[in-house]
Short mmCIF file of C-alpha atoms and ligand atoms in Angstrom, two decimals:
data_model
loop_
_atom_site.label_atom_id
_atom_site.label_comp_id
_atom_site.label_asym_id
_atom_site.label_seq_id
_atom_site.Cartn_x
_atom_site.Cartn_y
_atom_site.Cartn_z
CA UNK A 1 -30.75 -4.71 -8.82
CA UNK A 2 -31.15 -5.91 -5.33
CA UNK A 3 -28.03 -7.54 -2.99
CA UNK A 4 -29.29 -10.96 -4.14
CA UNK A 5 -29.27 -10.70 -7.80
CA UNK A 6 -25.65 -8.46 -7.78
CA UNK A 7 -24.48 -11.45 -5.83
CA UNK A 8 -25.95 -14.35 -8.02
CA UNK A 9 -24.30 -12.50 -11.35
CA UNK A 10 -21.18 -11.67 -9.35
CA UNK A 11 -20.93 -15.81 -8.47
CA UNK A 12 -21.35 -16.51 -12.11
CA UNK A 13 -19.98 -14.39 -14.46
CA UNK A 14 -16.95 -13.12 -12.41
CA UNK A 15 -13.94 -15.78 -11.86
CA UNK A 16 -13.90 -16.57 -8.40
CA UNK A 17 -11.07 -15.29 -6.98
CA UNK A 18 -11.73 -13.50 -4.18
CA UNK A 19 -13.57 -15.01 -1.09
CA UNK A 20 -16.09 -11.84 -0.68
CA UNK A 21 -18.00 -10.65 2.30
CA UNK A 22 -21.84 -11.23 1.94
CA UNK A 23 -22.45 -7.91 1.31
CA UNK A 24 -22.90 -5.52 -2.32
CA UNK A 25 -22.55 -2.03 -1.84
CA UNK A 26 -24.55 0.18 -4.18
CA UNK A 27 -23.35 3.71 -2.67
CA UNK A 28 -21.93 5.45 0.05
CA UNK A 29 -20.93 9.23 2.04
CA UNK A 30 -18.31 9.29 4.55
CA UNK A 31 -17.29 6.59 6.42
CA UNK A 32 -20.74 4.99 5.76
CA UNK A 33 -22.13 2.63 2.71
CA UNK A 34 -24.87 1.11 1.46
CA UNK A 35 -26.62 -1.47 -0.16
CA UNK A 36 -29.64 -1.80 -2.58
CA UNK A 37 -31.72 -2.31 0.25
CA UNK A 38 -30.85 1.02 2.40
CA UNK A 39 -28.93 -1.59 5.05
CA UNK A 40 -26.39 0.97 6.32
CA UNK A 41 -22.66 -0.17 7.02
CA UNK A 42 -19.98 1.95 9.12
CA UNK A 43 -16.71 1.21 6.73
CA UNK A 44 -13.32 0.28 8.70
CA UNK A 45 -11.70 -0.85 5.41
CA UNK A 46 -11.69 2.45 2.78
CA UNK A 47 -11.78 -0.24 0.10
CA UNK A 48 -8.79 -1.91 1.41
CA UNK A 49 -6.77 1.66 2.13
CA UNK A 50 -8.11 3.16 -1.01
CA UNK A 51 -11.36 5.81 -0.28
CA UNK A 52 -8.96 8.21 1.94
CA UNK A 53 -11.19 10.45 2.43
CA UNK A 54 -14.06 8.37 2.84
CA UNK A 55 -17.01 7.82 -0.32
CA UNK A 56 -17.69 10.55 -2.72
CA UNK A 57 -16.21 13.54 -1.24
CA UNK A 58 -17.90 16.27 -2.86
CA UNK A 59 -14.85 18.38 -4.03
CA UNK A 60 -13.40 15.22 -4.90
CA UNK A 61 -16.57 13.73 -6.88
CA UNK A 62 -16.27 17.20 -8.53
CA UNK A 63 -12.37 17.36 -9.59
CA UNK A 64 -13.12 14.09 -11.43
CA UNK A 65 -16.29 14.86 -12.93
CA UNK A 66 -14.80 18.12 -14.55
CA UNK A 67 -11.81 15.86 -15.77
CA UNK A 68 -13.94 13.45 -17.26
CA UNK A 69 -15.95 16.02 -18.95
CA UNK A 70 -12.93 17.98 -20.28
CA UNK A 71 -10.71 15.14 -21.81
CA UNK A 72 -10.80 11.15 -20.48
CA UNK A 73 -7.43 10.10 -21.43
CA UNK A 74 -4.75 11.36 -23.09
CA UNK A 75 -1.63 9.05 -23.67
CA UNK A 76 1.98 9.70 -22.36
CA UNK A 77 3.62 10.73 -25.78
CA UNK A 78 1.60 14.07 -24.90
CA UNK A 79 1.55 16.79 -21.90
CA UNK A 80 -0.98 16.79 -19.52
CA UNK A 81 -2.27 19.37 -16.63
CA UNK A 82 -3.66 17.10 -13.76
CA UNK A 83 -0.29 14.91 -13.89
CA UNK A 84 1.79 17.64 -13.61
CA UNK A 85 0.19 19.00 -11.05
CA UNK A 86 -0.26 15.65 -9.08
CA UNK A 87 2.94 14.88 -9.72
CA UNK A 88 4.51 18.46 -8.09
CA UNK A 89 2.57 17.80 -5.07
CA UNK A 90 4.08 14.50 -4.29
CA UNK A 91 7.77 15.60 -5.25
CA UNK A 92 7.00 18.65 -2.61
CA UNK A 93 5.26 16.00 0.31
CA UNK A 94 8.00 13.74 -0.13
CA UNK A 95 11.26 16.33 -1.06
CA UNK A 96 12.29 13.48 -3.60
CA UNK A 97 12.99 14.37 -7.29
CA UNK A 98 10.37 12.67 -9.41
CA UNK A 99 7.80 10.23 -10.09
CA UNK A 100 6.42 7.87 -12.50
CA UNK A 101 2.46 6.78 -12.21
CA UNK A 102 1.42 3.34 -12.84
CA UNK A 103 -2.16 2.02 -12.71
CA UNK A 104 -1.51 0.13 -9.40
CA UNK A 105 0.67 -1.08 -6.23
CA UNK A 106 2.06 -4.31 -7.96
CA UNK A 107 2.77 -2.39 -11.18
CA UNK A 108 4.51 0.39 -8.67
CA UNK A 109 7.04 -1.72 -7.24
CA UNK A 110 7.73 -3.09 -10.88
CA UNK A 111 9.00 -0.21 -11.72
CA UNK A 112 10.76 -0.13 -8.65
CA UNK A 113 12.66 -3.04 -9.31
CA UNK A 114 13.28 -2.21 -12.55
CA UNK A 115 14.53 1.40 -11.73
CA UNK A 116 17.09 -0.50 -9.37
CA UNK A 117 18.36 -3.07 -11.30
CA UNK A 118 19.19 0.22 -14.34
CA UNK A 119 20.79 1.92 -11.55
CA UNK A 120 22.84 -1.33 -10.20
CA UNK A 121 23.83 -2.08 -13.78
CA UNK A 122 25.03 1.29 -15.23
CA UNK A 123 26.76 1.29 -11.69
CA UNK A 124 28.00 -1.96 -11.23
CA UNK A 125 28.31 -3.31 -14.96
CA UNK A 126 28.25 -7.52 -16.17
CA UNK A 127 30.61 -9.57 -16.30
CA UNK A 128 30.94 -12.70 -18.47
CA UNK A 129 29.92 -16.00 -16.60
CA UNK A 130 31.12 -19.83 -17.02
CA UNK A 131 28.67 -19.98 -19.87
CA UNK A 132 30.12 -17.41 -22.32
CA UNK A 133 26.79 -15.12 -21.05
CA UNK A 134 26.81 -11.39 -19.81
CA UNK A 135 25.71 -11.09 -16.05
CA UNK A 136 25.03 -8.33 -14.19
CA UNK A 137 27.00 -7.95 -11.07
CA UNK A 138 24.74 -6.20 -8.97
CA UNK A 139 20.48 -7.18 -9.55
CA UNK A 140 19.41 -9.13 -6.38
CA UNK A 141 16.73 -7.78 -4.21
CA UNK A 142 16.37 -8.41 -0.51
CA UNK A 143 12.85 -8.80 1.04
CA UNK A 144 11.04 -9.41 4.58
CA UNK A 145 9.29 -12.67 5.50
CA UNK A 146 5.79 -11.69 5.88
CA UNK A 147 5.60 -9.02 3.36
CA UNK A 148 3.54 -8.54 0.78
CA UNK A 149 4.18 -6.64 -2.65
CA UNK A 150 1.74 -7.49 -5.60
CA UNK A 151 0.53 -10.15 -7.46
CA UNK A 152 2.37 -9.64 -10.44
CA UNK A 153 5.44 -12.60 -11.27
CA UNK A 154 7.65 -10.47 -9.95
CA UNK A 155 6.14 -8.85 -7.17
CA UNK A 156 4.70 -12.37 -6.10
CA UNK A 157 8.53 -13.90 -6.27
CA UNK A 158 9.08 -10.51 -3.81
CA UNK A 159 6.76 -11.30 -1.34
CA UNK A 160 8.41 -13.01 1.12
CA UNK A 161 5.47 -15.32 2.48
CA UNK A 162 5.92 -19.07 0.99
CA UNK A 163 2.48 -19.52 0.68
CA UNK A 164 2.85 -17.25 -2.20
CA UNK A 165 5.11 -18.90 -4.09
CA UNK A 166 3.73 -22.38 -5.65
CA UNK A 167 1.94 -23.31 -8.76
CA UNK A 168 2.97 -20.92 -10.93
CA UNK A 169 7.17 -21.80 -11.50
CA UNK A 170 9.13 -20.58 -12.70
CA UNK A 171 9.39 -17.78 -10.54
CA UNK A 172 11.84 -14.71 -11.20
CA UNK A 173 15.52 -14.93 -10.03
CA UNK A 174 17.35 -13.02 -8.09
CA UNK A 175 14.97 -12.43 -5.10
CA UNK A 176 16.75 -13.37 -1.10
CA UNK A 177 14.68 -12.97 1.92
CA UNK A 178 15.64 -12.06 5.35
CA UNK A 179 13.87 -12.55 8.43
CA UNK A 180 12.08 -9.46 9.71
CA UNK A 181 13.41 -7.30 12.77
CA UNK A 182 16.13 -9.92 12.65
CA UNK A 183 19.31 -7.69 12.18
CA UNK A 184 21.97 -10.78 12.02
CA UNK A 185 19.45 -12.49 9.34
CA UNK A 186 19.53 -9.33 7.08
CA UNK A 187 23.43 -9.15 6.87
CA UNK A 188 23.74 -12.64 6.36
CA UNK A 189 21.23 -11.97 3.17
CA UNK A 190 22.68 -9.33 1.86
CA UNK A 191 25.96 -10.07 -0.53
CA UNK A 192 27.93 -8.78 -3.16
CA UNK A 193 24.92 -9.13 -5.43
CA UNK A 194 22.64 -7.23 -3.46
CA UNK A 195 21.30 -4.14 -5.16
CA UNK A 196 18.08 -3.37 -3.13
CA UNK A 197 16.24 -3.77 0.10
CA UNK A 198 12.83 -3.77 -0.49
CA UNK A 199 10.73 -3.30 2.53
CA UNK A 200 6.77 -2.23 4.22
CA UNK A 201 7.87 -0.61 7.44
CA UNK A 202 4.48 -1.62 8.60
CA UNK A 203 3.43 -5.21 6.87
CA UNK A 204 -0.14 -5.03 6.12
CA UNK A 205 -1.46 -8.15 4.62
CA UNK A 206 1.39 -10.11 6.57
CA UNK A 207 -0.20 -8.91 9.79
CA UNK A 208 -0.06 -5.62 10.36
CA UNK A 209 3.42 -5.73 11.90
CA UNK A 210 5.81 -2.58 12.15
CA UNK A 211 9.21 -3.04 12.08
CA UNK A 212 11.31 -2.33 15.00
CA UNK A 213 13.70 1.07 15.13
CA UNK A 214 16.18 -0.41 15.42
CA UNK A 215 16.04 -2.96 12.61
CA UNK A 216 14.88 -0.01 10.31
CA UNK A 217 17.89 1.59 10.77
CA UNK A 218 20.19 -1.50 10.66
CA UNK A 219 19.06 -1.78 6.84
CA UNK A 220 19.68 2.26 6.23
CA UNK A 221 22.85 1.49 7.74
CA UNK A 222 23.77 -1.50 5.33
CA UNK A 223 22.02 0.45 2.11
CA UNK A 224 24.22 3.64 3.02
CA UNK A 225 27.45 1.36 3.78
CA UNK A 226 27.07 -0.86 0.15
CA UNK A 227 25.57 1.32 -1.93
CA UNK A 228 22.46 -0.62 -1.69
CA UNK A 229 18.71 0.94 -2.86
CA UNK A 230 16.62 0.94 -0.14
CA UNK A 231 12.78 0.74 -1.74
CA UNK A 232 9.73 1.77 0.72
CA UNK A 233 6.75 -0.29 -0.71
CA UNK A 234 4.42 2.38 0.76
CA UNK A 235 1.39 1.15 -0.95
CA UNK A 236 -0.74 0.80 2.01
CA UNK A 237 1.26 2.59 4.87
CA UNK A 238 1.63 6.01 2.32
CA UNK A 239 -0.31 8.74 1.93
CA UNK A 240 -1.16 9.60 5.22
CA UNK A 241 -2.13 6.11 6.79
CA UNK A 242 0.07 6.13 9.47
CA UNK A 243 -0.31 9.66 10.27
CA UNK A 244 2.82 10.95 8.51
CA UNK A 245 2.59 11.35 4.95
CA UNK A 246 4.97 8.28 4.53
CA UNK A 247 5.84 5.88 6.69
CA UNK A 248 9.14 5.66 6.62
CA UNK A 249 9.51 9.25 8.28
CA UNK A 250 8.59 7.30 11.96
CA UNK A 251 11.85 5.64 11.44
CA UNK A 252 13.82 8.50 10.33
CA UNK A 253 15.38 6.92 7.42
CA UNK A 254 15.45 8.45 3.96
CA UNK A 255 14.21 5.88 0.83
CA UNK A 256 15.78 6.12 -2.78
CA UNK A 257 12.61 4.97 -4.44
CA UNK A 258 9.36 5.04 -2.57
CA UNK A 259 5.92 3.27 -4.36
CA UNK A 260 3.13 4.21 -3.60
CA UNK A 261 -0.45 3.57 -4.60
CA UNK A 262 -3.93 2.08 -2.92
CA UNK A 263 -4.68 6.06 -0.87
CA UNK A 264 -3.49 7.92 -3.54
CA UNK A 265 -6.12 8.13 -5.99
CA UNK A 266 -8.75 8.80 -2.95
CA UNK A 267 -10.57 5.40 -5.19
CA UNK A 268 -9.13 5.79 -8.61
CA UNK A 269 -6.64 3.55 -9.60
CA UNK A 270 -3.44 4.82 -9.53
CA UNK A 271 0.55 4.36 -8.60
CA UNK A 272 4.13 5.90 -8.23
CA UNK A 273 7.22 5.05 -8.49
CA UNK A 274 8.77 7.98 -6.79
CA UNK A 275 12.69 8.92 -7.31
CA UNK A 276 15.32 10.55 -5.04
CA UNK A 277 18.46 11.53 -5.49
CA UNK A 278 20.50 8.85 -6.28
CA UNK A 279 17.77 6.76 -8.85
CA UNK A 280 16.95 10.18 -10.59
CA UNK A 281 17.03 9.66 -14.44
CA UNK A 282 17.79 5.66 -13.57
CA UNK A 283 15.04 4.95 -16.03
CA UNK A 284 15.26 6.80 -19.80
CA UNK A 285 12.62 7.29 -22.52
CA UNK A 286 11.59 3.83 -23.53
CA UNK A 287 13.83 1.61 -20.41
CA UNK A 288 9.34 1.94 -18.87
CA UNK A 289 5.67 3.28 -19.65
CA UNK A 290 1.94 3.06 -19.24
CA UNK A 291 -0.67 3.45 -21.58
CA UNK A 292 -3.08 4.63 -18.89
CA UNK A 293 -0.43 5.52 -16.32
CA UNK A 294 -0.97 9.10 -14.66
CA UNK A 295 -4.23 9.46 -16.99
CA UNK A 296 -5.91 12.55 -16.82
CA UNK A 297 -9.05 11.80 -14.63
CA UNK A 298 -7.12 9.11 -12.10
CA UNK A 299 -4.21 12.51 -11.88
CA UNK A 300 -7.43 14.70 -11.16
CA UNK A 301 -8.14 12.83 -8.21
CA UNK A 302 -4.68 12.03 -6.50
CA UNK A 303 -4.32 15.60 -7.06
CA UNK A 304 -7.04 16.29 -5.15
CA UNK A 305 -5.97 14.17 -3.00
CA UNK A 306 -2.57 15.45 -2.42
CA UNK A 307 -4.26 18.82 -2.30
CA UNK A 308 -5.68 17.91 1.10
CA UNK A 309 -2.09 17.64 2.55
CA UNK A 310 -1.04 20.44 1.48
CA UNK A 311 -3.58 23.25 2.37
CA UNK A 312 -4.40 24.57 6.21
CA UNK A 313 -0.20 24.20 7.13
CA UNK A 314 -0.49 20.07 6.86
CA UNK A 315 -3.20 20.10 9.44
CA UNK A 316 -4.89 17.01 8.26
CA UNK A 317 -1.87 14.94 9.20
CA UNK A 318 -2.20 16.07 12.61
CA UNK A 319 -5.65 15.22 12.64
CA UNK A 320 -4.89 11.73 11.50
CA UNK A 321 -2.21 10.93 14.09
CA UNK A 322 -4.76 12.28 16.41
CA UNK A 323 -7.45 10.51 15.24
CA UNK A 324 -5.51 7.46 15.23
CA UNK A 325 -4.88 7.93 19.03
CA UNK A 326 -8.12 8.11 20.27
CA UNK A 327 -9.16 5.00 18.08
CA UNK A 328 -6.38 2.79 19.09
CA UNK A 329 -7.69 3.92 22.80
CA UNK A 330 -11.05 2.71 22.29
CA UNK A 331 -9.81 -0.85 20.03
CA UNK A 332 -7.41 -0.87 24.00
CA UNK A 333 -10.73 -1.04 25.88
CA UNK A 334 -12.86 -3.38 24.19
CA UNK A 335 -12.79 -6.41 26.41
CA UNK A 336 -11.39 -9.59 24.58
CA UNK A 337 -8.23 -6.89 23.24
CA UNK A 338 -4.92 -8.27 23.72
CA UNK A 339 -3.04 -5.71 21.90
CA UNK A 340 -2.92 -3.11 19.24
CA UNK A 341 -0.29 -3.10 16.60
CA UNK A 342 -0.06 -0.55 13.23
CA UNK A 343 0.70 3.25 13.14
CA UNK A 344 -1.41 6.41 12.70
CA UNK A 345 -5.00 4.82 11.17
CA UNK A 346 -3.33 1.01 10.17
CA UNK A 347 -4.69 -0.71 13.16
CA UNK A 348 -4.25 -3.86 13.95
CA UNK A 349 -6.05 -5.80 16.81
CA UNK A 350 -5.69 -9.13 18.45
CA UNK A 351 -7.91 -10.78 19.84
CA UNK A 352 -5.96 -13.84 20.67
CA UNK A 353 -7.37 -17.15 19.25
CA UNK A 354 -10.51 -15.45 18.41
CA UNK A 355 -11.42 -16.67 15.04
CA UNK A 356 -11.32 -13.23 13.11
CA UNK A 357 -13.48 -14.66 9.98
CA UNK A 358 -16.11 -15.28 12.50
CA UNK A 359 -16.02 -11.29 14.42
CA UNK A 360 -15.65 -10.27 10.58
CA UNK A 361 -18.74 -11.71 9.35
CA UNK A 362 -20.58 -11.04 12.81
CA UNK A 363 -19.74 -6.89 11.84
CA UNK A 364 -20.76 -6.86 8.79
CA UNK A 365 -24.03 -8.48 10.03
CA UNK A 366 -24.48 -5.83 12.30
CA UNK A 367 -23.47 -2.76 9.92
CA UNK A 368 -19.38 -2.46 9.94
CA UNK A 369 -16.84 -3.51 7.73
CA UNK A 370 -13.02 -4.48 8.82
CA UNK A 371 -10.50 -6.69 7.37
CA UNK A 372 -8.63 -8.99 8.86
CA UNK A 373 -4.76 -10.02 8.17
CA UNK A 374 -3.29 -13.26 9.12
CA UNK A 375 -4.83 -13.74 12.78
CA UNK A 376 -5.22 -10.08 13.21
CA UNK A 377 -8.40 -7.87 12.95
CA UNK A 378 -7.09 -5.18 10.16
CA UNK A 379 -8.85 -1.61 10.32
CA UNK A 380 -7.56 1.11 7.41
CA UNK A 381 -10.80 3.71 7.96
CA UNK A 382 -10.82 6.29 5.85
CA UNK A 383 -7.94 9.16 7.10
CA UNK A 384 -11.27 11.79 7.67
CA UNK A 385 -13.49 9.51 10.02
CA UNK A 386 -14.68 11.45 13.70
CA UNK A 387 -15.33 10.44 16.91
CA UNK A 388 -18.73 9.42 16.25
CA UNK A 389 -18.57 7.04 13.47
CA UNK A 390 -15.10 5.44 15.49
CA UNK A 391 -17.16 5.33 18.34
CA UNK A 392 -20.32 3.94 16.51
CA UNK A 393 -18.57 1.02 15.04
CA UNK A 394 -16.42 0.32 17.84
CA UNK A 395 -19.85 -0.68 19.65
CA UNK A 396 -20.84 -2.96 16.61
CA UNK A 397 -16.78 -4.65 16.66
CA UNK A 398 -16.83 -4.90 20.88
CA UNK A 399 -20.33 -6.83 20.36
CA UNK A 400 -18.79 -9.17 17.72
CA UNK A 401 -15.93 -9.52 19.47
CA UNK A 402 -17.69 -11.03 22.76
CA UNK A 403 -20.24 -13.32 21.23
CA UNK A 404 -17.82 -14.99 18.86
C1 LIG B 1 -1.97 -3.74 -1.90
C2 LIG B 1 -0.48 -3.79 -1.86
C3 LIG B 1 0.28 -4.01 -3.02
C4 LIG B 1 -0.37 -4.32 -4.36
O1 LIG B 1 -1.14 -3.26 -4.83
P1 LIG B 1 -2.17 -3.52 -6.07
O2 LIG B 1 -2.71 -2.15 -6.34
O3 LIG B 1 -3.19 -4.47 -5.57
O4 LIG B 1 -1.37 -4.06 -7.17
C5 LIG B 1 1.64 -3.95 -2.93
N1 LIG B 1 2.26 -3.71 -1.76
C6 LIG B 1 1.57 -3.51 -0.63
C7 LIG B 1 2.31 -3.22 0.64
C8 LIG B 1 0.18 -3.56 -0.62
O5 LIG B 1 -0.49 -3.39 0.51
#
């Protein structure tokens, strides 16, 4: 099929939810796609975070293939190779204790929740309120304004971003939001009832904002003085993005449940819900599951994955906090940059009052992808792109960036 008809059948058959990019890509190598017609496009978005190491790496392509061709799926009541092995590999990147997979980021931080509110309740206990009704004591959950967490009920009643939360009441209870990097804001949020602090340490679709030091360790502080969870929602800012392999380690703080999801399958879908110390064993057999959770070929691939972590002594972190060095250098001197916020390869560019849409359709145009968050120019390139294809696109974005 050519770009017009994929569109046209797109438009009609598929509920319009998305506003998409004027653009169908049929394949792809690298950091490069392309379309029916053999238009070429330089890709600053991995998906959004997803293709890690860029489209159809060969040894990945090939881990999956052979999965797929031994057995598909095989469900949870049985014992599988490629999870366990996908699984050991996280528990040894991370040092934490265990891991659940779900089939995606919003179904990660479910899990999340839930594991917290188990661990706050065999912990903390119920008591009987005014109505005669057991309540637990401990079950609220403290999030950032500006963050983002899922489109699930409850991971849409955790996002703290208003815009998020209308039409579709009743929300879930027991959800408080404090203002981010605002220390006084967060201990006014947190009470009694407070058995979580949910938080991005870089907010991606908010804005691509990090949080400040010293506000990161202000809530490790409160979590280690209360007993309070502390969740890392590294969906977008895990697996290597930032240029550690999570990234909370920038802020030196140390997560009891981490979730994790969008890199990890290098394009397969798959999450975690990983456990440390303290939420080991918070969730029994039947308190969660997944029919397709940790399946066979999506394991095959994060293993993979993983795998890449792991092998020449963690050299491909390096290379990604170098990588994301040099890039952020040449995003500092394209004219019209104000400023570059993000960590490791989660960029984020302003361009002042620029109207971002505008560059972003201007790119794509001219053969790149990027995403955009809020007012800011979002770039998540795949964790294995060189100098040349950085340096290649950053030609096409500095073009865009001074005729729009
Ligand atoms: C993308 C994202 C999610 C949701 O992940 P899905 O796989 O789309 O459900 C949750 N949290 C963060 C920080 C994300 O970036």
């Amino acid at each position: 099929m050519n770009s017009t008809e994929i569109k046209q059948l797109e438009d009609t058959y598929v509920a319009n939810t998305y506003g998409r990019y004027d653009v169908a890509i049929a394949c792809g190598s690298g950091c490069r796609a392309r379309d029916s017609e053999g238009r070429e496009y330089i890709d600053f978005t991995s998906g959004v975070g997803v293709n890690s190491l860029g489209y159809c790496e060969p040894g990945w392509v090939a881990a999956v293939q052979a999965q797929a061709a031994a057995v598909q799926h095989v469900s949870n009541l049985f014992y599988s190779e490629p999870c366990a092995r996908a699984a050991e590999k996280l528990i040894k990147l991370t040092g934490m204790k265990n891991v659940f997979f779900s089939n995606s980021g919003a179904e990660a931080n479910e899990g999340a929740i839930k594991a917290a509110r188990k661990y706050s309740f065999l912990k903390y206990g119920q008591t009987e309120n005014a109505q005669g009704e057991d309540a637990p004591n401990r079950y609220r959950i403290v999030t950032l304004a500006g963050s983002f967490h899922g489109r699930t009920m409850a991971t849409i009643t955790a996002t703290g971003q208003d815009s998020f939360h209308k039409y579709f009441t009743p929300f879930l209870q027991g959800f408080d939001y404090a203002e981010t990097n605002n220390i006084a804001s967060l201990r006014e949020t947190v009470t009694d009832e407070t058995c979580a602090i949910m938080v991005e340490f870089v907010q991606g679709e908010g804005g691509v904002n990090e949080l400040d030091t010293a506000f990161v360790r202000e809530i490790a502080q409160v979590c280690q003085e209360r007993d309070i969870l502390l969740i890392a929602d590294e969906v977008q800012t895990g697996i290597g993005r930032t240029g550690k392999f999570m990234s909370y380690e920038h802020f030196g703080v140390h997560p009891d449940i981490v979730t994790c999801a969008k890199a990890l399958g290098g394009g397969l879908p798959i999450g975690a819900v990983i456990f440390g110390e303290k939420t080991d064993g918070a969730l029994g057999p039947g308190d969660h599951g997944s029919t397709y959770g940790g399946g066979p070929v999506v394991s095959a691939g994060a293993d993979y994955v993983l795998g890449k972590f792991l092998e020449r002594d963690g050299a491909f972190l390096r290379e990604i906090a170098e990588t994301g060095t040099y890039f952020r250098e040449q995003i500092l001197g394209i004219p019209g940059v104000q400023g570059v916020t993000g960590l490791g390869l989660m960029i984020g560019v302003d361009v002042g009052d620029k109207d971002v849409k505008a560059i972003t359709k201007t790119c794509a145009a001219n053969g790149l992808l990027i995403l955009t968050a809020k007012t800011r120019i979002r770039l998540l390139p795949p964790l294995i792109i060189g100098k040349e294809d950085i340096d290649a696109g950053i030609a096409i974005l500095a073009e865009a960036i001074a005729t729009v």
